Short mmCIF file of C-alpha atoms and ligand atoms in Angstrom, two decimals:
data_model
loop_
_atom_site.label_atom_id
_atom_site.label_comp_id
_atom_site.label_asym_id
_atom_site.label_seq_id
_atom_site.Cartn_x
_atom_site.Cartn_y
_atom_site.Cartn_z
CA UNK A 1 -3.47 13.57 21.20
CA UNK A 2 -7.18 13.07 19.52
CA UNK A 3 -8.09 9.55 18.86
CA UNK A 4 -8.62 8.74 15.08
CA UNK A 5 -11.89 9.15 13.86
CA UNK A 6 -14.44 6.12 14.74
CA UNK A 7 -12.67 5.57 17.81
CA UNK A 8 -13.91 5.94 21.44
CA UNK A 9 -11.01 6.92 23.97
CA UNK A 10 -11.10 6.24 27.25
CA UNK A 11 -10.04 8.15 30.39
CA UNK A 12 -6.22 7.77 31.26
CA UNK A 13 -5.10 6.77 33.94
CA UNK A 14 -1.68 6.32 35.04
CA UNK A 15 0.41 2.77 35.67
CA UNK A 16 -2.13 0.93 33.98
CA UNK A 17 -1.80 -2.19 31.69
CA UNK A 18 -0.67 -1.76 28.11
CA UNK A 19 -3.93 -3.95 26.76
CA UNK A 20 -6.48 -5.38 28.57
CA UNK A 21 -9.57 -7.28 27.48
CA UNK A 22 -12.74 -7.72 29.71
CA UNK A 23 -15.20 -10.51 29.95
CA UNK A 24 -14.24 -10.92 25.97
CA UNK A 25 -16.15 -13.52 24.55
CA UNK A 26 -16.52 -14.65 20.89
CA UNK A 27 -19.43 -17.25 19.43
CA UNK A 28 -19.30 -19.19 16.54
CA UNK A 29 -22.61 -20.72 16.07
CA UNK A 30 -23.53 -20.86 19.00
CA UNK A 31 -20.48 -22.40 20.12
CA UNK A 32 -17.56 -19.89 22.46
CA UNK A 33 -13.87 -20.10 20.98
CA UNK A 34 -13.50 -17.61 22.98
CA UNK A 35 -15.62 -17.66 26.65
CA UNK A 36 -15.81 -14.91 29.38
CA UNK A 37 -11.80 -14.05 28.87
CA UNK A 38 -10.13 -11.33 31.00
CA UNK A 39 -6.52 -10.93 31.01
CA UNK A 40 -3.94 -7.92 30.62
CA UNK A 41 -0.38 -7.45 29.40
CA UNK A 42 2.10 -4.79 30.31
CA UNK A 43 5.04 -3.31 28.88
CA UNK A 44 8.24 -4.89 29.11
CA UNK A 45 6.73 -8.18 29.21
CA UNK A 46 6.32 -11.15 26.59
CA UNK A 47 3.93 -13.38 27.39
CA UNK A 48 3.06 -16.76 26.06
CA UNK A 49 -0.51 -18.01 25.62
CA UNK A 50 -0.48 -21.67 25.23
CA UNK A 51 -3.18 -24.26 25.63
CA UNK A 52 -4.53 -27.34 23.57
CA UNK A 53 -5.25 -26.64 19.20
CA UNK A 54 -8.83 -25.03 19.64
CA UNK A 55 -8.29 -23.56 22.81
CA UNK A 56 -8.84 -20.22 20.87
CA UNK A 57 -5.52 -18.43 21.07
CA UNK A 58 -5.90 -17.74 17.20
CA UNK A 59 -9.37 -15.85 18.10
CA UNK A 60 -8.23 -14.16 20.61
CA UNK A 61 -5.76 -12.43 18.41
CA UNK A 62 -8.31 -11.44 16.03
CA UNK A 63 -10.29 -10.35 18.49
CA UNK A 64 -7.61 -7.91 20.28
CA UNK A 65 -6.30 -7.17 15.87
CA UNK A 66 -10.23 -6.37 14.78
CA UNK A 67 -10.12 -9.31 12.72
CA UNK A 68 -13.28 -10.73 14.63
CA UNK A 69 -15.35 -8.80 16.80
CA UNK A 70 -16.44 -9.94 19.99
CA UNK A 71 -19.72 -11.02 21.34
CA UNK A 72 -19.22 -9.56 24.44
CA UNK A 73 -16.40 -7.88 26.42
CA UNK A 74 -14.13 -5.52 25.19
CA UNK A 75 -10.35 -5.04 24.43
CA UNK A 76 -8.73 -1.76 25.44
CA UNK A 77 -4.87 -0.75 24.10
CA UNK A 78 -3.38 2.35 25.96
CA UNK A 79 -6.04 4.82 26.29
CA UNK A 80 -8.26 3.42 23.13
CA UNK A 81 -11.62 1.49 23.27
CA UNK A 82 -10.04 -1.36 20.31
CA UNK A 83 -13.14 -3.26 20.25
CA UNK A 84 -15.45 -1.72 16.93
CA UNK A 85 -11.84 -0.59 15.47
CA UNK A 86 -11.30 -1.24 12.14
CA UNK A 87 -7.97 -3.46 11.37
CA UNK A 88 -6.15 -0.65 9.90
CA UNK A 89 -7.30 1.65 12.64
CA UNK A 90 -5.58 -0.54 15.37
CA UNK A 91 -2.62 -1.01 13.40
CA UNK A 92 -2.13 2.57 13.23
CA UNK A 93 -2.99 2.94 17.16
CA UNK A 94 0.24 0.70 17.59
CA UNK A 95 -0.66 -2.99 17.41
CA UNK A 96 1.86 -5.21 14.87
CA UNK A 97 0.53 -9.24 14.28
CA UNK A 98 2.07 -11.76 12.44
CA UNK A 99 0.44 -14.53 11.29
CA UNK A 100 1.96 -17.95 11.16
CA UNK A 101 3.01 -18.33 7.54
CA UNK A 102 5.82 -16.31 7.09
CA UNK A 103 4.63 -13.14 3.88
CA UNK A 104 6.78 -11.27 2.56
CA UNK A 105 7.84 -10.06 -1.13
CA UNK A 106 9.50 -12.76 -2.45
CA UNK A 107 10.83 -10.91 -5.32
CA UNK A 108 11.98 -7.80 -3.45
CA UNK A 109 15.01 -7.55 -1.71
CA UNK A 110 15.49 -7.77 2.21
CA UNK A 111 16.05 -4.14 2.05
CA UNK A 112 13.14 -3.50 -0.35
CA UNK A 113 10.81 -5.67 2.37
CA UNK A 114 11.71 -3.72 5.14
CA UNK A 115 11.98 -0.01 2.93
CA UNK A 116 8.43 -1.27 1.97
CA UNK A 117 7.06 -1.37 5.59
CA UNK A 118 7.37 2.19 6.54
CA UNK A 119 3.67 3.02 6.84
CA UNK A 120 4.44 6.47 4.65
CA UNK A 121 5.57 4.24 1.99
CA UNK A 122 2.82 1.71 1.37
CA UNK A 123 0.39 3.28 0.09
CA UNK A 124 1.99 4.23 -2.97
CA UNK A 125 4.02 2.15 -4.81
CA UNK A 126 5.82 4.97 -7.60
CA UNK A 127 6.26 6.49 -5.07
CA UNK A 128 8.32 4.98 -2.44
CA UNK A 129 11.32 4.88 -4.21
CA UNK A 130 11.98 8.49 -3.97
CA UNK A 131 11.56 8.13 -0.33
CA UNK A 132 15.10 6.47 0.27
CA UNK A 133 16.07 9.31 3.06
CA UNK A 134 19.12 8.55 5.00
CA UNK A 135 16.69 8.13 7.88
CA UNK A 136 15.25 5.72 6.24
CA UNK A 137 18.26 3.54 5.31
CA UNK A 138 19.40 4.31 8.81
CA UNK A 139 16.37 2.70 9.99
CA UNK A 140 16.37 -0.25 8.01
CA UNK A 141 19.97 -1.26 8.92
CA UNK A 142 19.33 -1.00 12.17
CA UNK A 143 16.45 -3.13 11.59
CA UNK A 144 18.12 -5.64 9.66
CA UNK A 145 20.97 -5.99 12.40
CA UNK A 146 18.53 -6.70 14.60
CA UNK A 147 16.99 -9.60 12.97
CA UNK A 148 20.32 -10.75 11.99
CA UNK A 149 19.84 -10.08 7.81
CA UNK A 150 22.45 -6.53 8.10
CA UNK A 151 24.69 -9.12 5.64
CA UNK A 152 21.88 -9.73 3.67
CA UNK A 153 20.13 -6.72 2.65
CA UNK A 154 20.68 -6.96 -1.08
CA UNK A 155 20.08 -10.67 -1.64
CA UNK A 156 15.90 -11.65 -2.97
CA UNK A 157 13.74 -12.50 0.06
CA UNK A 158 13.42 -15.80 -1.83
CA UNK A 159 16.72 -17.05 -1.23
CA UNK A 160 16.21 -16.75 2.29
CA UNK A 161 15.56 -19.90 4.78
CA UNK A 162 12.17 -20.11 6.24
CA UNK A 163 13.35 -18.89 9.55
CA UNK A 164 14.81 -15.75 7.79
CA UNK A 165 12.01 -14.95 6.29
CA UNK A 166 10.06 -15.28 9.27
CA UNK A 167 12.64 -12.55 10.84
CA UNK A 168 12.38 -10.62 8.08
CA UNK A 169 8.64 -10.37 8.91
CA UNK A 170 9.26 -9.54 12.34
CA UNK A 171 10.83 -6.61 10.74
CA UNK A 172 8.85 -5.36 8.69
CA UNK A 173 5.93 -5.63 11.47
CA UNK A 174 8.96 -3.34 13.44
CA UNK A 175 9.61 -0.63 11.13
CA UNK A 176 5.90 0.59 11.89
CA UNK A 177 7.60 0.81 15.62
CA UNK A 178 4.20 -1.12 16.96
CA UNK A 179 3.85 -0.99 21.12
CA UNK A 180 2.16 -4.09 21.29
CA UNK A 181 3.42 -7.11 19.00
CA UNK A 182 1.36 -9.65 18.57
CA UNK A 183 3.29 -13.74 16.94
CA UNK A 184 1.67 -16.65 16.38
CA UNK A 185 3.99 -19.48 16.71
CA UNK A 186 6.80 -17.46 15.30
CA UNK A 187 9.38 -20.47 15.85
CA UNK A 188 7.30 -23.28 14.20
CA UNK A 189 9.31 -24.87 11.27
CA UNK A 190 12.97 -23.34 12.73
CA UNK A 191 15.85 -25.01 13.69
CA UNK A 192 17.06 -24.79 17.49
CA UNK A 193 19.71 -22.19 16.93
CA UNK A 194 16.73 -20.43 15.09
CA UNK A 195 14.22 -20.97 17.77
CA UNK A 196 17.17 -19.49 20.34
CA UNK A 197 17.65 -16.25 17.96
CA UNK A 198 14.53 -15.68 17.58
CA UNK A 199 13.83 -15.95 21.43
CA UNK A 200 16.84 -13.16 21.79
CA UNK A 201 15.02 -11.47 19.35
CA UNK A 202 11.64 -11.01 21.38
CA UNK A 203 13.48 -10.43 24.52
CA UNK A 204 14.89 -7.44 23.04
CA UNK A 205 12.23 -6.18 21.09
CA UNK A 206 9.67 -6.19 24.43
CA UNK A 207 12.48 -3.84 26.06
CA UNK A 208 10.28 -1.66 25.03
CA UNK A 209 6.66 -2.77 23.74
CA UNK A 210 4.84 -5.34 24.95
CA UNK A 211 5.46 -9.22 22.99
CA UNK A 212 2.45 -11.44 23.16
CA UNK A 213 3.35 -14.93 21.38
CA UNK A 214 0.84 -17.78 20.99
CA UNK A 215 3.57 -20.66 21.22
CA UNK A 216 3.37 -24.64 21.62
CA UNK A 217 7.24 -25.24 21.70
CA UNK A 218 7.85 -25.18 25.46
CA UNK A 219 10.99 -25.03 25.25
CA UNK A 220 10.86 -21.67 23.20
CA UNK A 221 8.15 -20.45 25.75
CA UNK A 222 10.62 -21.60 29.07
CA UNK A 223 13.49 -19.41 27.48
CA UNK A 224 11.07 -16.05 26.82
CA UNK A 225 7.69 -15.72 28.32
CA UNK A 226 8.10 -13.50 31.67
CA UNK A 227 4.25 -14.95 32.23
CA UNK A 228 2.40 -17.87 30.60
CA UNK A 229 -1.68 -17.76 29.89
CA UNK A 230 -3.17 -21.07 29.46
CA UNK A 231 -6.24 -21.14 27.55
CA UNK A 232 -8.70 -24.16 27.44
CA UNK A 233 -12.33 -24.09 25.60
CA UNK A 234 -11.80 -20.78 25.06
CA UNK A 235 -11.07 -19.72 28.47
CA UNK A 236 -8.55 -19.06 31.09
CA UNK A 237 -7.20 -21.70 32.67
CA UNK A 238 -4.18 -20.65 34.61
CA UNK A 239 -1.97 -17.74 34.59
CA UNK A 240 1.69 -17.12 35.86
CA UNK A 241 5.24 -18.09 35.83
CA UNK A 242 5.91 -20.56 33.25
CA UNK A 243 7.07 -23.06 36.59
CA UNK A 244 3.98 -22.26 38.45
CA UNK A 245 1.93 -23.08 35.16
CA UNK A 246 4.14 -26.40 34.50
CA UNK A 247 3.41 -27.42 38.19
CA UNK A 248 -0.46 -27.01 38.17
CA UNK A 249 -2.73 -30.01 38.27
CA UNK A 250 -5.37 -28.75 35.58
CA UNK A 251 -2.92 -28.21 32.93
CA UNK A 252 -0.55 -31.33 33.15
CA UNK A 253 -3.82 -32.63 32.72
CA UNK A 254 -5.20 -30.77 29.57
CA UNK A 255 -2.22 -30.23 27.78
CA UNK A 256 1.43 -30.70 29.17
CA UNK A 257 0.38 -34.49 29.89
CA UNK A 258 -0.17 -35.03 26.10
N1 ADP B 301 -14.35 -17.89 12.03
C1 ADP B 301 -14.67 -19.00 12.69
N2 ADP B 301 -15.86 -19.62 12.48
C2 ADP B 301 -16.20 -20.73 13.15
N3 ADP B 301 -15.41 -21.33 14.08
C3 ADP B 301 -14.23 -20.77 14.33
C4 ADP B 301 -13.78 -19.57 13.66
N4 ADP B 301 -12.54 -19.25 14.13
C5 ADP B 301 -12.24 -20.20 15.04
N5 ADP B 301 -13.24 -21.10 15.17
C6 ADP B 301 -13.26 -22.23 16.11
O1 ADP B 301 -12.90 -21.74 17.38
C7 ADP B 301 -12.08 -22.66 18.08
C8 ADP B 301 -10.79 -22.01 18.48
O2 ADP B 301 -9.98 -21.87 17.34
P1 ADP B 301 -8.54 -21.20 17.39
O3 ADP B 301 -8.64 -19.88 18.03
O4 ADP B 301 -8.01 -21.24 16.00
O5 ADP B 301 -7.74 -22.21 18.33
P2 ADP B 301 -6.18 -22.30 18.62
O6 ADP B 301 -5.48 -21.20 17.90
O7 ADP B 301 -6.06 -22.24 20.11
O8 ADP B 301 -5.78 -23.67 18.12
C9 ADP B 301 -11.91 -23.85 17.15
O9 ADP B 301 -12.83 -24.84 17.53
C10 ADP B 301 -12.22 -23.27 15.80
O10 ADP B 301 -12.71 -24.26 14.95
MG1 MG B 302 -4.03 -21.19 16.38
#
């Protein structure tokens, strides 16, 4: 397969990580939200970045989305050079974020959100109507199921509880069947039976993507992340199992402690 125009692909080579970035840095101003940050996911896994607010977990999802471009370093996704991609470019190549607030069409239907989402459909709204296939309804209840809405396909997103809607936007981001899925704080504002769904949820999902989730509910992070990040000052400040990373010195002391 050809990369997309404007994109650089590098060689393949087999067993690697699904994304890695490289000495990725970021300045604001002089001043690095992101610093000098190297780390790689693979598929199958959720991971968790955590660290301190400002410890630049934000910016590095723009920087890995296109949202920000780096300083230095660089941010490769399968066989593609990310970094100097356009947002819709890496969307395309596979990469699915979701910001913290939940958005979806409030006056649109649960089935409407999701039938919206197919990336044939989006671009035209007259015409996505037509474009109710059986594969298409297929799709989106098997979707809905999922994200435990199949029962509530035909009611208004707007009657739906915050946590709802938030699945509902985990849907949508699914029906464009990303590889790499990128949440930040996904459970803030839900309920524990929520927070335990929506854990389920991502466990599932990274079957067979990759689930990266910027999370500060540690809890929610003990019951999903396979391997935690900790960022501080924009860089990394321990890496592993969420025990190993509970038991180390440096971050009890920047951030569990507090
Ligand atoms: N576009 C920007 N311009 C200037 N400063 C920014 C910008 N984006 C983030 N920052 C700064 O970078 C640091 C990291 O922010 P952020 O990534 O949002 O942290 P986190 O998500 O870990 O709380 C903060 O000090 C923030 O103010
Ligand atoms: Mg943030």
């Amino acid at each position: 397969m050809s990369p997309p125009l404007g994109q650089s692909s590098v060689a393949a080579a087999p067993n690697r990580h699904l994304l890695e970035t490289t000495g990725l840095s970021v300045s604001f101003d002089g001043f690095k939200a992101v610093d000098d940050l190297s780390f790689y996911v693979n598929k199958g896994e959720v991971r968790a970045i955590i660290g301190p607010n400002g410890a630049g977990k934000t910016t590095l999802l723009d920087l890995i989305t296109g949202k920000t471009q780096p300083t230095k370093g660089h941010v490769r996704f399968k066989d593609l050079q990310l970094t100097g991609m356009r947002e819709y470019q890496i969307v395309r190549a596979g990469v699915g974020r979701k910001f913290q607030t939940p958005s979806v069409y409030e006056s649109l239907t649960v089935f409407e959100n999701l039938e919206m989402a197919f990336p044939d459909n989006r671009t035209s709204w007259s015409a996505w109507r037509f474009r109710r296939t059986p594969d298409v309804i297929a799709k989106v209840e098997e979707i809905a199921e999922l994200i435990y809405l199949r029962d509530r396909l035909r009611d208004r997103a707007e009657i739906l509880g915050h946590g709802q809607k938030q699945w509902l936007e985990i849907g949508a981001l699914l029906i464009q069947n990303p590889e790499l899925l990128l949440l930040d704080e996904p459970v803030a504002g839900m309920s524990a039976r929520e927070r335990e769904s929506t854990g389920k949820l991502l466990l599932e999902i990274a079957l067979n993507r990759a689930v990266v989730v910027v999370e500060h509910d540690m809890d929610f992070v003990k019951q999903i992340a396979h391997r935690v990040t900790v960022l501080h000052q924009g860089k990394l400040l321990a890496e592993g199992s969420m025990d190993d990373v509970q038991k180390n010195p440096k971050v009890i002391e920047v951030y569990l402690g507090h």
